[in-house]
Amino acid sequence: MALTLSSSLSQQIAAVHSADRLVWLIELVRTASVTNYYALSTEDIVYNGRTYTKIAGEIADISQEEGTMTELRLALSNVSRSIQGFIEAGEVLNRKTTLRLVSTQFLQNTTHELTIALYVSDAMATEQAVALTLSFWDLAGQPFPKNRFSRDRCQFVFKDAATCQYSGAVTTCDKSYASSSGCLGRDNQANYGAFIHILTGPATTTIP
């Protein structure tokens, strides 16, 4: 799925709100229960009753094919290392990110906004910035069935309170059961999110 964008869209919005400042708001989903809210602004923005925390960044690049947007690249400051930490913890990737272009004159009115919902398909970090590639959900490229049974890799998001439940100081996990970098090393085998009793070789069934 792609969103058709007029080449004059930004100019049209600016013409309607010529006296206003346009601000991009970002809703970055980390886990099923946690979403972070940011504003590409020099100050926090309260929009529709919710506070979006200021962050330095930009919409770095928009890819188009035959007049339709296929993906965009979002660059955000990495000074605090917080977003980099989310990525290293197994969050953010393949999760929904919503971008809202709003006018500072209509912060209590959601009818005056441009909304784009995408998914984080790639992420990389440097000391200065985190670069996120945002794409439309590619149904044809998704694994089927979505939920699979595995013995070797935990399916839970690391440190998710409802599933993994690890709350220690370690910030990464290799998703394994018996390694020092996985559940064993964090004394968290009871919450391993895979099926260690699945057989690794061919099963033999004896019929009397």
CSV table of C-alpha atoms in Angstrom, one decimal:
chain,number,residue,atom,x,y,z
A,1,MET,CA,0.0,0.0,0.0
A,2,ALA,CA,1.3,3.5,-0.8
A,3,LEU,CA,0.1,7.0,-0.1
A,4,THR,CA,-0.3,9.3,-3.1
A,5,LEU,CA,1.2,12.7,-2.3
A,6,SER,CA,0.7,15.9,-4.3
A,7,SER,CA,3.9,17.6,-5.1
A,8,SER,CA,2.4,20.9,-3.8
A,9,LEU,CA,1.0,19.4,-0.6
A,10,SER,CA,3.4,21.3,1.7
A,11,GLN,CA,2.7,24.6,-0.1
A,12,GLN,CA,-1.0,24.1,0.1
A,13,ILE,CA,-0.9,23.5,3.8
A,14,ALA,CA,1.4,26.5,4.3
A,15,ALA,CA,-1.0,28.7,2.3
A,16,VAL,CA,-3.9,27.7,4.6
A,17,HIS,CA,-1.9,28.3,7.7
A,18,SER,CA,0.5,31.0,6.5
A,19,ALA,CA,0.7,32.6,10.0
A,20,ASP,CA,1.3,29.3,11.7
A,21,ARG,CA,4.3,27.1,12.4
A,22,LEU,CA,4.0,23.5,11.1
A,23,VAL,CA,5.4,20.8,13.3
A,24,TRP,CA,6.0,17.0,12.8
A,25,LEU,CA,4.8,14.9,15.7
A,26,ILE,CA,6.1,11.3,16.0
A,27,GLU,CA,4.4,8.4,17.8
A,28,LEU,CA,7.0,5.7,18.0
A,29,VAL,CA,5.6,2.3,19.2
A,30,ARG,CA,8.2,0.4,21.2
A,31,THR,CA,6.2,-2.6,22.5
A,32,ALA,CA,2.5,-3.6,22.5
A,33,SER,CA,2.0,-1.5,25.6
A,34,VAL,CA,4.6,1.4,25.3
A,35,THR,CA,4.6,4.3,22.8
A,36,ASN,CA,7.0,7.3,22.9
A,37,TYR,CA,5.8,10.7,21.7
A,38,TYR,CA,8.2,13.2,20.1
A,39,ALA,CA,8.0,16.6,18.4
A,40,LEU,CA,10.5,17.8,15.8
A,41,SER,CA,10.6,21.1,17.6
A,42,THR,CA,12.7,23.2,20.0
A,43,GLU,CA,10.0,23.0,22.6
A,44,ASP,CA,7.5,20.4,23.9
A,45,ILE,CA,4.2,20.4,22.0
A,46,VAL,CA,0.8,19.6,23.7
A,47,TYR,CA,-1.5,18.3,20.9
A,48,ASN,CA,-5.0,17.0,21.5
A,49,GLY,CA,-4.2,16.8,25.2
A,50,ARG,CA,-1.0,14.7,24.9
A,51,THR,CA,2.5,16.0,25.4
A,52,TYR,CA,5.1,15.3,22.6
A,53,THR,CA,8.7,15.7,23.9
A,54,LYS,CA,11.0,18.0,21.9
A,55,ILE,CA,13.7,16.3,19.9
A,56,ALA,CA,16.1,17.4,17.2
A,57,GLY,CA,15.6,15.6,13.9
A,58,GLU,CA,14.3,15.8,10.4
A,59,ILE,CA,12.5,13.9,7.6
A,60,ALA,CA,15.6,13.1,5.8
A,61,ASP,CA,14.5,11.6,2.5
A,62,ILE,CA,11.2,10.5,0.8
A,63,SER,CA,11.3,7.7,-1.8
A,64,GLN,CA,8.6,7.8,-4.5
A,65,GLU,CA,7.6,5.6,-7.4
A,66,GLU,CA,5.3,6.9,-10.1
A,67,GLY,CA,4.1,9.7,-7.8
A,68,THR,CA,3.4,7.6,-4.7
A,69,MET,CA,5.5,7.5,-1.5
A,70,THR,CA,7.0,4.1,-0.8
A,71,GLU,CA,9.2,4.9,2.3
A,72,LEU,CA,10.8,7.8,4.1
A,73,ARG,CA,13.8,8.2,6.3
A,74,LEU,CA,13.6,9.8,9.7
A,75,ALA,CA,16.7,11.1,11.5
A,76,LEU,CA,16.5,11.7,15.2
A,77,SER,CA,19.1,13.0,17.7
A,78,ASN,CA,21.0,10.2,19.5
A,79,VAL,CA,22.6,12.4,22.1
A,80,SER,CA,20.7,10.7,25.0
A,81,ARG,CA,21.2,7.2,23.5
A,82,SER,CA,17.6,6.4,24.5
A,83,ILE,CA,16.2,5.5,21.1
A,84,GLN,CA,19.4,3.5,20.3
A,85,GLY,CA,18.7,1.6,23.6
A,86,PHE,CA,15.2,0.8,22.4
A,87,ILE,CA,16.5,-0.7,19.2
A,88,GLU,CA,19.2,-2.7,20.9
A,89,ALA,CA,16.5,-4.1,23.2
A,90,GLY,CA,14.6,-5.5,20.3
A,91,GLU,CA,12.0,-2.8,20.3
A,92,VAL,CA,10.8,-0.4,17.5
A,93,LEU,CA,11.7,-2.6,14.5
A,94,ASN,CA,8.7,-3.8,12.5
A,95,ARG,CA,6.4,-1.7,14.8
A,96,LYS,CA,4.1,1.1,13.8
A,97,THR,CA,5.2,4.7,13.7
A,98,THR,CA,2.7,7.5,13.1
A,99,LEU,CA,3.7,10.9,11.8
A,100,ARG,CA,1.4,13.9,12.2
A,101,LEU,CA,2.0,17.2,10.5
A,102,VAL,CA,0.1,19.8,12.6
A,103,SER,CA,-0.3,23.6,12.9
A,104,THR,CA,0.5,25.3,16.1
A,105,GLN,CA,-2.7,27.3,15.7
A,106,PHE,CA,-4.9,24.2,15.9
A,107,LEU,CA,-3.3,22.0,18.6
A,108,GLN,CA,-6.7,21.1,20.1
A,109,ASN,CA,-8.3,20.2,16.7
A,110,THR,CA,-7.4,16.9,15.1
A,111,THR,CA,-9.2,17.8,11.8
A,112,HIS,CA,-6.2,20.1,10.9
A,113,GLU,CA,-3.5,17.5,10.5
A,114,LEU,CA,-1.8,15.3,7.9
A,115,THR,CA,-1.3,11.7,9.3
A,116,ILE,CA,1.0,9.0,7.8
A,117,ALA,CA,1.2,5.6,9.5
A,118,LEU,CA,4.3,3.5,8.6
A,119,TYR,CA,6.4,0.7,10.0
A,120,VAL,CA,10.1,0.8,11.0
A,121,SER,CA,11.7,-1.5,8.4
A,122,ASP,CA,15.3,-0.6,9.2
A,123,ALA,CA,17.3,1.3,11.9
A,124,MET,CA,20.9,2.3,12.4
A,125,ALA,CA,22.7,4.6,14.9
A,126,THR,CA,25.8,6.7,15.1
A,127,GLU,CA,27.0,8.8,18.0
A,128,GLN,CA,25.0,11.8,16.7
A,129,ALA,CA,21.8,10.4,15.2
A,130,VAL,CA,19.4,7.4,14.8
A,131,ALA,CA,18.2,6.9,11.3
A,132,LEU,CA,14.9,5.0,10.9
A,133,THR,CA,13.6,3.8,7.5
A,134,LEU,CA,9.8,3.9,7.6
A,135,SER,CA,7.9,1.8,5.1
A,136,PHE,CA,4.3,0.7,4.3
A,137,TRP,CA,3.5,-2.7,5.6
A,138,ASP,CA,4.5,-5.3,2.9
A,139,LEU,CA,1.9,-8.0,3.3
A,140,ALA,CA,3.5,-10.2,0.6
A,141,GLY,CA,6.8,-10.1,2.4
A,142,GLN,CA,5.5,-11.2,5.8
A,143,PRO,CA,6.1,-14.7,7.2
A,144,PHE,CA,3.0,-17.0,7.2
A,145,PRO,CA,1.8,-18.1,9.5
A,146,LYS,CA,2.7,-15.1,11.7
A,147,ASN,CA,3.1,-17.1,14.9
A,148,ARG,CA,5.5,-20.0,14.7
A,149,PHE,CA,6.8,-22.5,17.3
A,150,SER,CA,10.5,-22.5,17.9
A,151,ARG,CA,12.8,-24.0,20.5
A,152,ASP,CA,15.9,-21.9,19.8
A,153,ARG,CA,14.8,-18.3,19.9
A,154,CYS,CA,12.6,-16.4,22.4
A,155,GLN,CA,9.7,-14.6,20.8
A,156,PHE,CA,9.3,-12.0,23.6
A,157,VAL,CA,10.4,-8.4,23.5
A,158,PHE,CA,13.3,-8.1,25.9
A,159,LYS,CA,12.3,-6.5,29.3
A,160,ASP,CA,8.6,-6.5,28.3
A,161,ALA,CA,6.8,-6.4,31.7
A,162,ALA,CA,4.0,-8.7,30.6
A,163,THR,CA,6.1,-11.5,28.9
A,164,CYS,CA,9.9,-11.4,29.4
A,165,GLN,CA,9.6,-9.8,32.9
A,166,TYR,CA,13.4,-9.3,33.2
A,167,SER,CA,14.0,-6.1,35.1
A,168,GLY,CA,17.8,-6.2,35.8
A,169,ALA,CA,20.5,-3.9,34.7
A,170,VAL,CA,21.6,-5.8,31.5
A,171,THR,CA,20.4,-4.0,28.3
A,172,THR,CA,20.7,-6.7,25.7
A,173,CYS,CA,19.6,-10.3,25.1
A,174,ASP,CA,20.5,-12.8,22.4
A,175,LYS,CA,17.1,-14.5,22.8
A,176,SER,CA,18.6,-17.9,23.6
A,177,TYR,CA,17.8,-20.2,26.5
A,178,ALA,CA,21.1,-21.6,27.7
A,179,SER,CA,23.7,-19.0,26.9
A,180,SER,CA,25.3,-16.4,29.2
A,181,SER,CA,23.9,-13.7,26.9
A,182,GLY,CA,20.4,-15.1,27.1
A,183,CYS,CA,17.9,-16.3,29.7
A,184,LEU,CA,20.5,-18.4,31.6
A,185,GLY,CA,22.8,-15.4,32.1
A,186,ARG,CA,20.0,-13.3,33.4
A,187,ASP,CA,18.5,-16.1,35.6
A,188,ASN,CA,15.2,-15.7,33.7
A,189,GLN,CA,14.7,-19.2,32.2
A,190,ALA,CA,11.2,-19.4,33.6
A,191,ASN,CA,10.1,-16.7,31.3
A,192,TYR,CA,11.8,-18.1,28.1
A,193,GLY,CA,9.4,-17.3,25.2
A,194,ALA,CA,10.1,-20.4,23.1
A,195,PHE,CA,9.5,-24.2,23.3
A,196,ILE,CA,12.6,-26.0,24.5
A,197,HIS,CA,10.8,-29.4,24.5
A,198,ILE,CA,10.4,-29.4,20.7
A,199,LEU,CA,12.4,-32.3,19.3
A,200,THR,CA,15.5,-31.5,17.3
A,201,GLY,CA,15.6,-34.7,15.3
A,202,PRO,CA,13.1,-36.9,13.6
A,203,ALA,CA,10.4,-38.3,15.9
A,204,THR,CA,9.7,-42.0,16.0
A,205,THR,CA,6.2,-43.3,16.8
A,206,THR,CA,5.7,-47.0,17.7
A,207,ILE,CA,2.3,-48.4,16.9
A,208,PRO,CA,1.6,-51.7,18.8
